[in-house]
mmCIF file of C-alpha atoms in Angstrom:
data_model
loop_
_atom_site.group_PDB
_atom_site.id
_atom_site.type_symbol
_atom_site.label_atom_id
_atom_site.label_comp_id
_atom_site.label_asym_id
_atom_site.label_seq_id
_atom_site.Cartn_x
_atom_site.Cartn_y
_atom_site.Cartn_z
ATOM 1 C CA UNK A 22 0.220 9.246 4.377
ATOM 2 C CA UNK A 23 -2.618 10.509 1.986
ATOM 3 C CA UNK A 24 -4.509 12.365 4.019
ATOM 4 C CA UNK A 25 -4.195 15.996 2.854
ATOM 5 C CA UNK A 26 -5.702 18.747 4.798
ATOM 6 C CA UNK A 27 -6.514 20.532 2.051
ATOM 7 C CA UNK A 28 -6.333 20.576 -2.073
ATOM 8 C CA UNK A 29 -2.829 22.132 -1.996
ATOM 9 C CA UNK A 30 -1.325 19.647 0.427
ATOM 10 C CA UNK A 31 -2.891 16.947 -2.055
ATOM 11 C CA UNK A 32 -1.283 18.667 -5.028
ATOM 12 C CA UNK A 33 1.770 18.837 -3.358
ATOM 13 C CA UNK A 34 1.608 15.515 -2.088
ATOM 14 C CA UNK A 35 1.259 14.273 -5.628
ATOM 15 C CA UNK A 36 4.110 16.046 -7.108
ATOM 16 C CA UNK A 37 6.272 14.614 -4.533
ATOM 17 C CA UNK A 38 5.063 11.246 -5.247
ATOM 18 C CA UNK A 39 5.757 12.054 -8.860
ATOM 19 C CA UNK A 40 8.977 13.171 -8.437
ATOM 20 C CA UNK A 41 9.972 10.528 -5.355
ATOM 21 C CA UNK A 42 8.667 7.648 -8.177
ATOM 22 C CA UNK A 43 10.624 9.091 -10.962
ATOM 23 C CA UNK A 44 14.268 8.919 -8.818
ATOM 24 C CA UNK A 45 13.115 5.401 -7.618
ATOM 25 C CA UNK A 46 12.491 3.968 -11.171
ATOM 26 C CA UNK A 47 16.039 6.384 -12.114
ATOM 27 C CA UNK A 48 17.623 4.435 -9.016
ATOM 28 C CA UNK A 49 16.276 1.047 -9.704
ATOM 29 C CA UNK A 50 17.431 0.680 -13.413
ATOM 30 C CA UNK A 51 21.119 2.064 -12.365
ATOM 31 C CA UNK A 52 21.173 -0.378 -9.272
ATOM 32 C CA UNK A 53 20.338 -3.380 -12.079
ATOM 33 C CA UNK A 54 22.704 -2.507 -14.426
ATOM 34 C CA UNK A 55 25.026 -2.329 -11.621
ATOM 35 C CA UNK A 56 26.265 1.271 -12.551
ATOM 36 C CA UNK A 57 27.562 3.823 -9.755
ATOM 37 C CA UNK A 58 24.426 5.373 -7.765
ATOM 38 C CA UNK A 59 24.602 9.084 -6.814
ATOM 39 C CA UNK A 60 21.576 10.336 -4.937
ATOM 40 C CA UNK A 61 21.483 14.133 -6.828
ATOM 41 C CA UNK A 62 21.521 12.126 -10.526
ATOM 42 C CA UNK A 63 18.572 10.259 -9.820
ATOM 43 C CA UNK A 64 16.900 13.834 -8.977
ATOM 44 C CA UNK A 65 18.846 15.459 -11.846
ATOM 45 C CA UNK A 66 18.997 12.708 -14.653
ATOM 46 C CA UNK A 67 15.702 11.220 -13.290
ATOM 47 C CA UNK A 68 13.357 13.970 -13.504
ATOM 48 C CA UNK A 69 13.914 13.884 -17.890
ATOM 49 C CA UNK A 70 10.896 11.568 -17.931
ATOM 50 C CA UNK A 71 8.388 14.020 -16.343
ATOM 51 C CA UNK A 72 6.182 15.336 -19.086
ATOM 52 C CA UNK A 73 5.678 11.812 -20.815
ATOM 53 C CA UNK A 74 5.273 9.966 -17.405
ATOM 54 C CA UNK A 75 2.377 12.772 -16.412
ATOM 55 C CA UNK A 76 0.784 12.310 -20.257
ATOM 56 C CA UNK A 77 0.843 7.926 -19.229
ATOM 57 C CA UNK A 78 -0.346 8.383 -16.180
ATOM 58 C CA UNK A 79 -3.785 10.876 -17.439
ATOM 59 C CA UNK A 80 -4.578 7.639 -19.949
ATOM 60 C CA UNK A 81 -4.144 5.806 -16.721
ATOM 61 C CA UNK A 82 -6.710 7.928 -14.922
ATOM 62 C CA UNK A 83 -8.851 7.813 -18.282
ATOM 63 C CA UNK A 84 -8.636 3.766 -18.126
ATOM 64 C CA UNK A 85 -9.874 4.261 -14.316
ATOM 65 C CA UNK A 86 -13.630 6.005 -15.130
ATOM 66 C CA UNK A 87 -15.339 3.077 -15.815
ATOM 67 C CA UNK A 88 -14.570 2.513 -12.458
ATOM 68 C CA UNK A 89 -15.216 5.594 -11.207
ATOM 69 C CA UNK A 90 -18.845 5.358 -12.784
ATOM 70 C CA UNK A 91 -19.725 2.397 -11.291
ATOM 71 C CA UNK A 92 -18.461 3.631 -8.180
ATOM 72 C CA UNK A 93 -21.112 6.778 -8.166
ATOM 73 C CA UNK A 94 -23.796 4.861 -10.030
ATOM 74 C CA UNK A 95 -24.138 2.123 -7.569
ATOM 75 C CA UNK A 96 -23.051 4.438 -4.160
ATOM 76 C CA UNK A 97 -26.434 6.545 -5.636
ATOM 77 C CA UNK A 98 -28.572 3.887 -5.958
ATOM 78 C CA UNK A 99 -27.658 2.348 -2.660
ATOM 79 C CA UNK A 100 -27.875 5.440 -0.738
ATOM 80 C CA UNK A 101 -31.147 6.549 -2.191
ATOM 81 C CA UNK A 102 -33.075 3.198 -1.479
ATOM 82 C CA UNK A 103 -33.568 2.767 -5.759
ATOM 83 C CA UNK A 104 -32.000 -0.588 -4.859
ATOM 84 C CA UNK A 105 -33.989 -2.435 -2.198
ATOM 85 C CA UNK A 106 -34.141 -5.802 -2.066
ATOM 86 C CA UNK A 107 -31.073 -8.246 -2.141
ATOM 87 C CA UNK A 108 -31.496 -9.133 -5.672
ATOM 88 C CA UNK A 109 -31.584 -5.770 -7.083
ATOM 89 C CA UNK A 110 -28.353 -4.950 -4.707
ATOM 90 C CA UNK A 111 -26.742 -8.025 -6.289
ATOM 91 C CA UNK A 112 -27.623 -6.828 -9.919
ATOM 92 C CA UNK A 113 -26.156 -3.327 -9.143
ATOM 93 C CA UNK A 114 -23.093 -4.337 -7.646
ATOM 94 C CA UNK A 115 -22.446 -7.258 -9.992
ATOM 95 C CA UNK A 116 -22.853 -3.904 -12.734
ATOM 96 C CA UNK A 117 -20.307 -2.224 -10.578
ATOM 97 C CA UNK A 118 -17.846 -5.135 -10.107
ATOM 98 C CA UNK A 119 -17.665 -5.822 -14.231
ATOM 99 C CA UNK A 120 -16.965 -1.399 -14.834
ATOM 100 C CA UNK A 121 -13.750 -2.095 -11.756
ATOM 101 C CA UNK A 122 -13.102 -5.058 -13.869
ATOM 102 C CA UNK A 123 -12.924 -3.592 -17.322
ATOM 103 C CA UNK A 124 -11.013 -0.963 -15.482
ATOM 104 C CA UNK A 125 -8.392 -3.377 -13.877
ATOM 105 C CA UNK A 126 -8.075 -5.059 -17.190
ATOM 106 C CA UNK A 127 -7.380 -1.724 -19.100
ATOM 107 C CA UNK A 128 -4.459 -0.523 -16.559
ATOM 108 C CA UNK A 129 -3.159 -3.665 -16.322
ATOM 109 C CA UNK A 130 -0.587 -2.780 -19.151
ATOM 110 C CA UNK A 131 -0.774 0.730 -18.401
ATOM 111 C CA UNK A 132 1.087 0.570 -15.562
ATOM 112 C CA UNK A 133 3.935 -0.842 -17.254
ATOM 113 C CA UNK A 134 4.449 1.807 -19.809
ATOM 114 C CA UNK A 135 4.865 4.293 -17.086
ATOM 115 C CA UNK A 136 8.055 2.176 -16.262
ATOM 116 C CA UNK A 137 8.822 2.404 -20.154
ATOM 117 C CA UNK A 138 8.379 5.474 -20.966
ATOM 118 C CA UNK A 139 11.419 6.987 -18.399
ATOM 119 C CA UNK A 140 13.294 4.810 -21.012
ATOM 120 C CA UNK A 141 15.425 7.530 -23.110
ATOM 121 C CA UNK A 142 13.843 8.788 -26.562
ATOM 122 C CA UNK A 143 10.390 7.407 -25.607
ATOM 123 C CA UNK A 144 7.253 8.805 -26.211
ATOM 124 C CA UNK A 145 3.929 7.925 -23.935
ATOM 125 C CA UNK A 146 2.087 6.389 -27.166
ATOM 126 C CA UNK A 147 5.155 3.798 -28.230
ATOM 127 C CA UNK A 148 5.084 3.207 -24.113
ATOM 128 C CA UNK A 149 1.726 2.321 -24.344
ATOM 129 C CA UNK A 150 2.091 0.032 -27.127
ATOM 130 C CA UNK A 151 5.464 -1.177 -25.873
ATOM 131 C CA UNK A 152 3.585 -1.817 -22.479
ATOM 132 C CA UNK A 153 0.293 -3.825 -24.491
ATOM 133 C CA UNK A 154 2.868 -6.066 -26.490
ATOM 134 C CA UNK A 155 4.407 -7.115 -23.306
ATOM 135 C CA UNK A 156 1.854 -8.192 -21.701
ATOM 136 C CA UNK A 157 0.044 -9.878 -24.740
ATOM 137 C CA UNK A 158 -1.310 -13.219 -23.815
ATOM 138 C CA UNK A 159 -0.115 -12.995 -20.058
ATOM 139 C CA UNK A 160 -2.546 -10.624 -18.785
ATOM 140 C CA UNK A 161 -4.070 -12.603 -16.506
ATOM 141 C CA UNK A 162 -1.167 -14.012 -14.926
ATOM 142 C CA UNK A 163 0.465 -10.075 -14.928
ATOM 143 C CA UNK A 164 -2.514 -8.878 -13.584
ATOM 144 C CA UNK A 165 -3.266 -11.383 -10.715
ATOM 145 C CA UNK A 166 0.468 -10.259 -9.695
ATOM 146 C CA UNK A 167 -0.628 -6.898 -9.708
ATOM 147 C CA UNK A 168 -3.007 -7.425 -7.506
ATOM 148 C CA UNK A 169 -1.090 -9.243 -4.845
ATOM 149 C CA UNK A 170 1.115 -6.429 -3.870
ATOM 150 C CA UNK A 171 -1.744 -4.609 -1.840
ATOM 151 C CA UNK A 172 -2.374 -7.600 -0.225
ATOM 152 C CA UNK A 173 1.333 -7.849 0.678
ATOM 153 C CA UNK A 174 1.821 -4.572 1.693
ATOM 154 C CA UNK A 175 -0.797 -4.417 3.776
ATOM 155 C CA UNK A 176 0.213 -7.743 5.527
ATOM 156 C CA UNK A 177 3.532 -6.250 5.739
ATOM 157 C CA UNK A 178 1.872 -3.171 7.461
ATOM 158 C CA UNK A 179 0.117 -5.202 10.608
ATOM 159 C CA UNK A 180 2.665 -7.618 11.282
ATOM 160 C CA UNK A 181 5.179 -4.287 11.962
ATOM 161 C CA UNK A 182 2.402 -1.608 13.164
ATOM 162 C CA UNK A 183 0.667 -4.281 15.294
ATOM 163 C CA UNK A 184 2.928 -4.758 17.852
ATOM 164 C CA UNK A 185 4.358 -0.979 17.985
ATOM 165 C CA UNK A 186 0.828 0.352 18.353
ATOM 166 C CA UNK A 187 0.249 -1.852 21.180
ATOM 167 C CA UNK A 188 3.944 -1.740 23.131
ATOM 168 C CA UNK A 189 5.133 1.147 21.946
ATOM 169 C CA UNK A 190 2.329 3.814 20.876
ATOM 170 C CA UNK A 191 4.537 6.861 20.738
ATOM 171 C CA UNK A 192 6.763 5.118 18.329
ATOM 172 C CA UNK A 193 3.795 4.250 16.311
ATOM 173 C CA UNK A 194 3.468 7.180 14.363
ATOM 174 C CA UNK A 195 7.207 7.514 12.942
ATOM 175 C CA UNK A 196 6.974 3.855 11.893
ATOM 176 C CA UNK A 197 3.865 4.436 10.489
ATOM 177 C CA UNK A 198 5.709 7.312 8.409
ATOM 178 C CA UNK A 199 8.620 5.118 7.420
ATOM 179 C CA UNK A 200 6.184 2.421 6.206
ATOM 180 C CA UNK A 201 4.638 4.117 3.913
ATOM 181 C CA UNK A 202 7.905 6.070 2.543
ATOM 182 C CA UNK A 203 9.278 3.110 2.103
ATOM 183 C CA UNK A 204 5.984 1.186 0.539
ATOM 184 C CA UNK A 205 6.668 3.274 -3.057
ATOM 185 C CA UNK A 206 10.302 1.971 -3.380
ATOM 186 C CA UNK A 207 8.681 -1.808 -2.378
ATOM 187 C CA UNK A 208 6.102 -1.041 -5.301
ATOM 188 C CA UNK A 209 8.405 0.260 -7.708
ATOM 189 C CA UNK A 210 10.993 -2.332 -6.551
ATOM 190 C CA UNK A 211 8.021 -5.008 -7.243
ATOM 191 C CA UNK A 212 6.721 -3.631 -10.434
#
């Protein structure tokens, strides 16, 4: 679920993410095209992709530090009392909210060219560009899309946990398990 004990359970948590997303997008494309599935070829002719798809997603992680820096500068002037009264809160966070913003905006191709880049003979820089020409004058509209799917999935989440948690508790944590396997095919699926 996310919540790794330690720095190695993160790591490995990670590279199974990587490598669970890589057989998903492997999966998806052969389940379009309507070709025969095997489970070990999207593990074996899946994985190719690896190396580029790490290299998009560090620009990824690049596009993320304005948010990142907004996130410490304003969680350090809130916690040390620099910020006081309402106004000044409202001037910090309004600094804050346009760093997530340029941040949003910058990934909001990005995210495609990790998709594009498991395409055969592609590098991560013509994914990038490929990714930036195809969503040229729809960010917006691409973006506020993006942006839905948390909603959705968490929506998703309460309507199912809800009820278990409350009749059936014991069940509650396998379900909760399943969930959130089975959130990274509904992303990839959505994406």
């Amino acid at each position: 679920a996310g919540n790794g004990s330690s720095q190695t359970a993160g790591a490995y948590q990670l590279f199974l993410a990587l490598i669970a997303s890589l057989a998903i997008i492997w999966s998806l494309r052969q389940i379009f095209a309507k070709s025969k599935l095997r489970i070990r070829d999207a593990y074996y002719k899946g994985m190719y992709p690896l190396v580029p798809f790490i290299l998009v997603l560090m620009v990824i992680g690049i596009q993320l530090l304005p948010l990142a820096i907004g996130s410490s500068i304003y969680s350090i002037v809130i916690s040390n009392g620099i910020a006081v009264l309402v106004w000044e809160k409202a001037l910090w966070a309004l600094l804050y909210a346009a760093l997530a913003f340029a941040s949003i905006y910058l990934i909001s191709s990005s995210i495609f060219a990790l998709y594009i880049v498991t395409l055969p003979d592609m590098t991560p820089i013509k994914a990038l560009r490929s990714a930036k020409d195809l969503v040229k004058n729809r960010r917006w509209s691409i973006l506020r899309k993006i942006l839905w799917i948390p909603f959705l999935l968490m929506s998703i989440a309460v309507v199912i946990m809800l009820p278990i948690i409350l009749l059936m508790t014991a069940l509650a944590q396998w379900v909760f398990f399943a969930l959130t396997m089975s959130s990274l095919l509904i992303v990839h699926a959505y994406l």
